[in-house]
Amino acid sequence: MTALRPLTSSDAPAIRRVYSGAAVTFLGRPEMTGPEAEEYMVRVQEWPAADPIEQYILGVDVGGDLVGVVKLGRRPGGHGRLGYVLREDCWGRGYATSAVRQLVAFAFTTAGLESLGGKHHPGNPASGRVLTKAGFTRFGIRDGMIEYHLADRP
């Protein structure tokens, strides 16, 4: 079962595995180092203290194994932007779709957003299928990325 959960400082090694290999191909960044993973965890734990919270970052947990990360950022006018990354060895199993569906529900309830957007690199059509399965509609291409929009709860 796929579940979203808060990240903890002990997740740093798993985060490093998530941000490595083919998973970083379309993220525009190199693989995460050990010290970067530690720093990332410190920042993630500081964000919930912000008032109002501008960004949520949650772990994607499958049976006690942290396999990915989902992010939800607030934008003006009740709009949110989501993103996700999964470890390469976990692709094609439905984990991303399940995690994004859960994040959508969270966005419209807990975070109180009115609409959501997402995007993916044209070379990563699997990511577009995740968004479509979660109820998003392809909106167009902007800055070389394929954009999606979701205005109503699925």
mmCIF file with all atom_site columns, C-alpha atoms in Angstrom:
data_model
loop_
_atom_site.group_PDB
_atom_site.id
_atom_site.type_symbol
_atom_site.label_atom_id
_atom_site.label_alt_id
_atom_site.label_comp_id
_atom_site.label_asym_id
_atom_site.label_entity_id
_atom_site.label_seq_id
_atom_site.pdbx_PDB_ins_code
_atom_site.Cartn_x
_atom_site.Cartn_y
_atom_site.Cartn_z
_atom_site.occupancy
_atom_site.B_iso_or_equiv
_atom_site.pdbx_formal_charge
_atom_site.auth_seq_id
_atom_site.auth_comp_id
_atom_site.auth_asym_id
_atom_site.auth_atom_id
_atom_site.pdbx_PDB_model_num
ATOM 1   C CA . MET A 1 1   ? 0.000   0.000  0.000   1.00 0.00 ? 1   MET A CA 1
ATOM 2   C CA . THR A 1 2   ? 1.257   3.455  -0.932  1.00 0.00 ? 2   THR A CA 1
ATOM 3   C CA . ALA A 1 3   ? 1.049   6.085  1.806   1.00 0.00 ? 3   ALA A CA 1
ATOM 4   C CA . LEU A 1 4   ? 2.203   9.673  2.130   1.00 0.00 ? 4   LEU A CA 1
ATOM 5   C CA . ARG A 1 5   ? 4.002   10.563 5.330   1.00 0.00 ? 5   ARG A CA 1
ATOM 6   C CA . PRO A 1 6   ? 6.142   13.322 6.816   1.00 0.00 ? 6   PRO A CA 1
ATOM 7   C CA . LEU A 1 7   ? 9.862   12.938 6.254   1.00 0.00 ? 7   LEU A CA 1
ATOM 8   C CA . THR A 1 8   ? 12.219  12.548 9.209   1.00 0.00 ? 8   THR A CA 1
ATOM 9   C CA . SER A 1 9   ? 15.937  13.106 9.595   1.00 0.00 ? 9   SER A CA 1
ATOM 10  C CA . SER A 1 10  ? 16.469  9.327  9.472   1.00 0.00 ? 10  SER A CA 1
ATOM 11  C CA . ASP A 1 11  ? 15.151  9.364  5.878   1.00 0.00 ? 11  ASP A CA 1
ATOM 12  C CA . ALA A 1 12  ? 18.310  11.045 4.511   1.00 0.00 ? 12  ALA A CA 1
ATOM 13  C CA . PRO A 1 13  ? 19.853  7.814  3.116   1.00 0.00 ? 13  PRO A CA 1
ATOM 14  C CA . ALA A 1 14  ? 16.569  6.895  1.411   1.00 0.00 ? 14  ALA A CA 1
ATOM 15  C CA . ILE A 1 15  ? 16.236  10.422 -0.004  1.00 0.00 ? 15  ILE A CA 1
ATOM 16  C CA . ARG A 1 16  ? 19.706  10.112 -1.480  1.00 0.00 ? 16  ARG A CA 1
ATOM 17  C CA . ARG A 1 17  ? 18.615  6.868  -3.209  1.00 0.00 ? 17  ARG A CA 1
ATOM 18  C CA . VAL A 1 18  ? 15.475  8.573  -4.534  1.00 0.00 ? 18  VAL A CA 1
ATOM 19  C CA . TYR A 1 19  ? 17.503  11.429 -6.034  1.00 0.00 ? 19  TYR A CA 1
ATOM 20  C CA . SER A 1 20  ? 19.939  9.200  -7.911  1.00 0.00 ? 20  SER A CA 1
ATOM 21  C CA . GLY A 1 21  ? 20.284  7.238  -11.133 1.00 0.00 ? 21  GLY A CA 1
ATOM 22  C CA . ALA A 1 22  ? 17.726  7.713  -13.888 1.00 0.00 ? 22  ALA A CA 1
ATOM 23  C CA . ALA A 1 23  ? 15.328  9.403  -11.435 1.00 0.00 ? 23  ALA A CA 1
ATOM 24  C CA . VAL A 1 24  ? 17.269  12.687 -11.795 1.00 0.00 ? 24  VAL A CA 1
ATOM 25  C CA . THR A 1 25  ? 17.374  12.595 -15.614 1.00 0.00 ? 25  THR A CA 1
ATOM 26  C CA . PHE A 1 26  ? 14.606  15.168 -16.044 1.00 0.00 ? 26  PHE A CA 1
ATOM 27  C CA . LEU A 1 27  ? 15.003  17.070 -12.778 1.00 0.00 ? 27  LEU A CA 1
ATOM 28  C CA . GLY A 1 28  ? 17.763  19.357 -13.991 1.00 0.00 ? 28  GLY A CA 1
ATOM 29  C CA . ARG A 1 29  ? 20.088  18.395 -11.158 1.00 0.00 ? 29  ARG A CA 1
ATOM 30  C CA . PRO A 1 30  ? 22.822  15.862 -10.516 1.00 0.00 ? 30  PRO A CA 1
ATOM 31  C CA . GLU A 1 31  ? 22.487  12.954 -8.110  1.00 0.00 ? 31  GLU A CA 1
ATOM 32  C CA . MET A 1 32  ? 22.172  13.996 -4.489  1.00 0.00 ? 32  MET A CA 1
ATOM 33  C CA . THR A 1 33  ? 25.208  13.480 -2.266  1.00 0.00 ? 33  THR A CA 1
ATOM 34  C CA . GLY A 1 34  ? 25.067  12.295 1.334   1.00 0.00 ? 34  GLY A CA 1
ATOM 35  C CA . PRO A 1 35  ? 25.687  15.778 2.777   1.00 0.00 ? 35  PRO A CA 1
ATOM 36  C CA . GLU A 1 36  ? 23.067  17.258 0.411   1.00 0.00 ? 36  GLU A CA 1
ATOM 37  C CA . ALA A 1 37  ? 20.532  14.688 1.607   1.00 0.00 ? 37  ALA A CA 1
ATOM 38  C CA . GLU A 1 38  ? 21.252  15.648 5.226   1.00 0.00 ? 38  GLU A CA 1
ATOM 39  C CA . GLU A 1 39  ? 20.854  19.370 4.423   1.00 0.00 ? 39  GLU A CA 1
ATOM 40  C CA . TYR A 1 40  ? 17.659  18.655 2.498   1.00 0.00 ? 40  TYR A CA 1
ATOM 41  C CA . MET A 1 41  ? 16.155  16.900 5.506   1.00 0.00 ? 41  MET A CA 1
ATOM 42  C CA . VAL A 1 42  ? 16.953  19.879 7.751   1.00 0.00 ? 42  VAL A CA 1
ATOM 43  C CA . ARG A 1 43  ? 15.193  22.255 5.310   1.00 0.00 ? 43  ARG A CA 1
ATOM 44  C CA . VAL A 1 44  ? 12.179  19.945 4.912   1.00 0.00 ? 44  VAL A CA 1
ATOM 45  C CA . GLN A 1 45  ? 11.674  19.836 8.651   1.00 0.00 ? 45  GLN A CA 1
ATOM 46  C CA . GLU A 1 46  ? 11.849  23.648 8.913   1.00 0.00 ? 46  GLU A CA 1
ATOM 47  C CA . TRP A 1 47  ? 9.116   24.326 6.291   1.00 0.00 ? 47  TRP A CA 1
ATOM 48  C CA . PRO A 1 48  ? 6.095   23.189 8.355   1.00 0.00 ? 48  PRO A CA 1
ATOM 49  C CA . ALA A 1 49  ? 6.961   25.880 10.899  1.00 0.00 ? 49  ALA A CA 1
ATOM 50  C CA . ALA A 1 50  ? 6.304   28.581 8.273   1.00 0.00 ? 50  ALA A CA 1
ATOM 51  C CA . ASP A 1 51  ? 3.088   30.540 8.633   1.00 0.00 ? 51  ASP A CA 1
ATOM 52  C CA . PRO A 1 52  ? 1.371   30.056 6.249   1.00 0.00 ? 52  PRO A CA 1
ATOM 53  C CA . ILE A 1 53  ? 2.959   26.910 4.896   1.00 0.00 ? 53  ILE A CA 1
ATOM 54  C CA . GLU A 1 54  ? 4.112   27.613 1.365   1.00 0.00 ? 54  GLU A CA 1
ATOM 55  C CA . GLN A 1 55  ? 5.390   24.150 0.523   1.00 0.00 ? 55  GLN A CA 1
ATOM 56  C CA . TYR A 1 56  ? 4.599   20.622 1.620   1.00 0.00 ? 56  TYR A CA 1
ATOM 57  C CA . ILE A 1 57  ? 7.069   17.808 1.040   1.00 0.00 ? 57  ILE A CA 1
ATOM 58  C CA . LEU A 1 58  ? 5.982   14.291 1.910   1.00 0.00 ? 58  LEU A CA 1
ATOM 59  C CA . GLY A 1 59  ? 7.547   10.890 1.561   1.00 0.00 ? 59  GLY A CA 1
ATOM 60  C CA . VAL A 1 60  ? 6.024   8.152  -0.570  1.00 0.00 ? 60  VAL A CA 1
ATOM 61  C CA . ASP A 1 61  ? 6.111   5.056  1.611   1.00 0.00 ? 61  ASP A CA 1
ATOM 62  C CA . VAL A 1 62  ? 5.392   1.553  0.363   1.00 0.00 ? 62  VAL A CA 1
ATOM 63  C CA . GLY A 1 63  ? 5.312   -1.047 3.106   1.00 0.00 ? 63  GLY A CA 1
ATOM 64  C CA . GLY A 1 64  ? 7.809   0.851  5.267   1.00 0.00 ? 64  GLY A CA 1
ATOM 65  C CA . ASP A 1 65  ? 10.174  1.615  2.371   1.00 0.00 ? 65  ASP A CA 1
ATOM 66  C CA . LEU A 1 66  ? 10.579  5.277  1.370   1.00 0.00 ? 66  LEU A CA 1
ATOM 67  C CA . VAL A 1 67  ? 10.453  5.079  -2.444  1.00 0.00 ? 67  VAL A CA 1
ATOM 68  C CA . GLY A 1 68  ? 9.834   8.688  -3.409  1.00 0.00 ? 68  GLY A CA 1
ATOM 69  C CA . VAL A 1 69  ? 8.863   12.240 -2.619  1.00 0.00 ? 69  VAL A CA 1
ATOM 70  C CA . VAL A 1 70  ? 5.843   14.369 -3.528  1.00 0.00 ? 70  VAL A CA 1
ATOM 71  C CA . LYS A 1 71  ? 5.810   18.148 -3.291  1.00 0.00 ? 71  LYS A CA 1
ATOM 72  C CA . LEU A 1 72  ? 2.999   20.667 -3.203  1.00 0.00 ? 72  LEU A CA 1
ATOM 73  C CA . GLY A 1 73  ? 3.724   24.382 -3.436  1.00 0.00 ? 73  GLY A CA 1
ATOM 74  C CA . ARG A 1 74  ? 1.252   27.225 -2.960  1.00 0.00 ? 74  ARG A CA 1
ATOM 75  C CA . ARG A 1 75  ? 0.867   29.831 -5.673  1.00 0.00 ? 75  ARG A CA 1
ATOM 76  C CA . PRO A 1 76  ? -1.203  33.022 -5.639  1.00 0.00 ? 76  PRO A CA 1
ATOM 77  C CA . GLY A 1 77  ? -4.984  32.801 -5.982  1.00 0.00 ? 77  GLY A CA 1
ATOM 78  C CA . GLY A 1 78  ? -5.510  29.403 -4.351  1.00 0.00 ? 78  GLY A CA 1
ATOM 79  C CA . HIS A 1 79  ? -3.454  27.594 -6.982  1.00 0.00 ? 79  HIS A CA 1
ATOM 80  C CA . GLY A 1 80  ? -0.972  24.848 -6.175  1.00 0.00 ? 80  GLY A CA 1
ATOM 81  C CA . ARG A 1 81  ? 1.840   23.199 -8.095  1.00 0.00 ? 81  ARG A CA 1
ATOM 82  C CA . LEU A 1 82  ? 2.783   19.593 -7.510  1.00 0.00 ? 82  LEU A CA 1
ATOM 83  C CA . GLY A 1 83  ? 5.792   17.494 -8.326  1.00 0.00 ? 83  GLY A CA 1
ATOM 84  C CA . TYR A 1 84  ? 7.006   13.992 -7.635  1.00 0.00 ? 84  TYR A CA 1
ATOM 85  C CA . VAL A 1 85  ? 10.022  11.753 -7.982  1.00 0.00 ? 85  VAL A CA 1
ATOM 86  C CA . LEU A 1 86  ? 10.337  8.023  -7.387  1.00 0.00 ? 86  LEU A CA 1
ATOM 87  C CA . ARG A 1 87  ? 13.311  5.711  -7.168  1.00 0.00 ? 87  ARG A CA 1
ATOM 88  C CA . GLU A 1 88  ? 14.001  4.153  -10.533 1.00 0.00 ? 88  GLU A CA 1
ATOM 89  C CA . ASP A 1 89  ? 13.491  0.595  -9.272  1.00 0.00 ? 89  ASP A CA 1
ATOM 90  C CA . CYS A 1 90  ? 9.919   1.524  -8.286  1.00 0.00 ? 90  CYS A CA 1
ATOM 91  C CA . TRP A 1 91  ? 8.721   2.824  -11.651 1.00 0.00 ? 91  TRP A CA 1
ATOM 92  C CA . GLY A 1 92  ? 5.786   1.204  -13.413 1.00 0.00 ? 92  GLY A CA 1
ATOM 93  C CA . ARG A 1 93  ? 4.102   -0.163 -10.291 1.00 0.00 ? 93  ARG A CA 1
ATOM 94  C CA . GLY A 1 94  ? 1.408   2.484  -9.800  1.00 0.00 ? 94  GLY A CA 1
ATOM 95  C CA . TYR A 1 95  ? 3.120   4.087  -6.799  1.00 0.00 ? 95  TYR A CA 1
ATOM 96  C CA . ALA A 1 96  ? 3.412   7.529  -8.435  1.00 0.00 ? 96  ALA A CA 1
ATOM 97  C CA . THR A 1 97  ? -0.233  7.536  -9.520  1.00 0.00 ? 97  THR A CA 1
ATOM 98  C CA . SER A 1 98  ? -1.388  6.530  -6.048  1.00 0.00 ? 98  SER A CA 1
ATOM 99  C CA . ALA A 1 99  ? 0.841   9.144  -4.401  1.00 0.00 ? 99  ALA A CA 1
ATOM 100 C CA . VAL A 1 100 ? -0.318  11.926 -6.734  1.00 0.00 ? 100 VAL A CA 1
ATOM 101 C CA . ARG A 1 101 ? -3.981  11.029 -6.170  1.00 0.00 ? 101 ARG A CA 1
ATOM 102 C CA . GLN A 1 102 ? -3.395  11.242 -2.413  1.00 0.00 ? 102 GLN A CA 1
ATOM 103 C CA . LEU A 1 103 ? -1.582  14.558 -2.811  1.00 0.00 ? 103 LEU A CA 1
ATOM 104 C CA . VAL A 1 104 ? -4.497  15.928 -4.871  1.00 0.00 ? 104 VAL A CA 1
ATOM 105 C CA . ALA A 1 105 ? -6.930  15.021 -2.090  1.00 0.00 ? 105 ALA A CA 1
ATOM 106 C CA . PHE A 1 106 ? -4.591  16.649 0.442   1.00 0.00 ? 106 PHE A CA 1
ATOM 107 C CA . ALA A 1 107 ? -4.315  19.789 -1.716  1.00 0.00 ? 107 ALA A CA 1
ATOM 108 C CA . PHE A 1 108 ? -8.065  20.304 -1.942  1.00 0.00 ? 108 PHE A CA 1
ATOM 109 C CA . THR A 1 109 ? -8.792  19.481 1.694   1.00 0.00 ? 109 THR A CA 1
ATOM 110 C CA . THR A 1 110 ? -5.957  20.081 4.146   1.00 0.00 ? 110 THR A CA 1
ATOM 111 C CA . ALA A 1 111 ? -4.129  22.713 2.077   1.00 0.00 ? 111 ALA A CA 1
ATOM 112 C CA . GLY A 1 112 ? -7.398  24.347 0.938   1.00 0.00 ? 112 GLY A CA 1
ATOM 113 C CA . LEU A 1 113 ? -6.328  24.918 -2.660  1.00 0.00 ? 113 LEU A CA 1
ATOM 114 C CA . GLU A 1 114 ? -8.753  25.547 -5.528  1.00 0.00 ? 114 GLU A CA 1
ATOM 115 C CA . SER A 1 115 ? -6.710  24.356 -8.504  1.00 0.00 ? 115 SER A CA 1
ATOM 116 C CA . LEU A 1 116 ? -3.525  22.461 -9.221  1.00 0.00 ? 116 LEU A CA 1
ATOM 117 C CA . GLY A 1 117 ? -0.889  22.367 -11.897 1.00 0.00 ? 117 GLY A CA 1
ATOM 118 C CA . GLY A 1 118 ? 1.834   19.938 -12.794 1.00 0.00 ? 118 GLY A CA 1
ATOM 119 C CA . LYS A 1 119 ? 4.369   19.526 -15.564 1.00 0.00 ? 119 LYS A CA 1
ATOM 120 C CA . HIS A 1 120 ? 6.780   17.058 -17.056 1.00 0.00 ? 120 HIS A CA 1
ATOM 121 C CA . HIS A 1 121 ? 9.622   16.925 -19.526 1.00 0.00 ? 121 HIS A CA 1
ATOM 122 C CA . PRO A 1 122 ? 8.542   15.855 -23.042 1.00 0.00 ? 122 PRO A CA 1
ATOM 123 C CA . GLY A 1 123 ? 11.035  12.995 -22.843 1.00 0.00 ? 123 GLY A CA 1
ATOM 124 C CA . ASN A 1 124 ? 9.167   11.545 -19.861 1.00 0.00 ? 124 ASN A CA 1
ATOM 125 C CA . PRO A 1 125 ? 5.699   10.552 -21.134 1.00 0.00 ? 125 PRO A CA 1
ATOM 126 C CA . ALA A 1 126 ? 5.182   8.171  -18.187 1.00 0.00 ? 126 ALA A CA 1
ATOM 127 C CA . SER A 1 127 ? 4.977   11.210 -15.929 1.00 0.00 ? 127 SER A CA 1
ATOM 128 C CA . GLY A 1 128 ? 2.222   12.617 -18.131 1.00 0.00 ? 128 GLY A CA 1
ATOM 129 C CA . ARG A 1 129 ? 0.282   9.363  -17.773 1.00 0.00 ? 129 ARG A CA 1
ATOM 130 C CA . VAL A 1 130 ? 0.546   9.682  -13.983 1.00 0.00 ? 130 VAL A CA 1
ATOM 131 C CA . LEU A 1 131 ? -0.976  13.165 -14.114 1.00 0.00 ? 131 LEU A CA 1
ATOM 132 C CA . THR A 1 132 ? -3.733  12.094 -16.502 1.00 0.00 ? 132 THR A CA 1
ATOM 133 C CA . LYS A 1 133 ? -4.655  9.101  -14.326 1.00 0.00 ? 133 LYS A CA 1
ATOM 134 C CA . ALA A 1 134 ? -4.863  11.483 -11.352 1.00 0.00 ? 134 ALA A CA 1
ATOM 135 C CA . GLY A 1 135 ? -7.430  13.621 -13.184 1.00 0.00 ? 135 GLY A CA 1
ATOM 136 C CA . PHE A 1 136 ? -5.256  16.321 -14.746 1.00 0.00 ? 136 PHE A CA 1
ATOM 137 C CA . THR A 1 137 ? -5.826  17.674 -18.253 1.00 0.00 ? 137 THR A CA 1
ATOM 138 C CA . ARG A 1 138 ? -2.982  18.558 -20.582 1.00 0.00 ? 138 ARG A CA 1
ATOM 139 C CA . PHE A 1 139 ? -2.896  22.340 -20.829 1.00 0.00 ? 139 PHE A CA 1
ATOM 140 C CA . GLY A 1 140 ? -0.072  23.099 -23.257 1.00 0.00 ? 140 GLY A CA 1
ATOM 141 C CA . ILE A 1 141 ? 3.676   23.545 -23.525 1.00 0.00 ? 141 ILE A CA 1
ATOM 142 C CA . ARG A 1 142 ? 5.525   26.271 -21.655 1.00 0.00 ? 142 ARG A CA 1
ATOM 143 C CA . ASP A 1 143 ? 9.266   26.766 -21.382 1.00 0.00 ? 143 ASP A CA 1
ATOM 144 C CA . GLY A 1 144 ? 9.805   23.379 -23.015 1.00 0.00 ? 144 GLY A CA 1
ATOM 145 C CA . MET A 1 145 ? 7.707   21.504 -20.438 1.00 0.00 ? 145 MET A CA 1
ATOM 146 C CA . ILE A 1 146 ? 4.285   19.911 -20.911 1.00 0.00 ? 146 ILE A CA 1
ATOM 147 C CA . GLU A 1 147 ? 1.837   21.488 -18.473 1.00 0.00 ? 147 GLU A CA 1
ATOM 148 C CA . TYR A 1 148 ? -1.279  20.024 -16.884 1.00 0.00 ? 148 TYR A CA 1
ATOM 149 C CA . HIS A 1 149 ? -4.127  21.563 -14.899 1.00 0.00 ? 149 HIS A CA 1
ATOM 150 C CA . LEU A 1 150 ? -6.752  20.307 -12.469 1.00 0.00 ? 150 LEU A CA 1
ATOM 151 C CA . ALA A 1 151 ? -9.464  22.762 -11.448 1.00 0.00 ? 151 ALA A CA 1
ATOM 152 C CA . ASP A 1 152 ? -11.922 20.482 -9.710  1.00 0.00 ? 152 ASP A CA 1
ATOM 153 C CA . ARG A 1 153 ? -11.573 17.634 -7.288  1.00 0.00 ? 153 ARG A CA 1
ATOM 154 C CA . PRO A 1 154 ? -11.569 14.340 -9.173  1.00 0.00 ? 154 PRO A CA 1
#
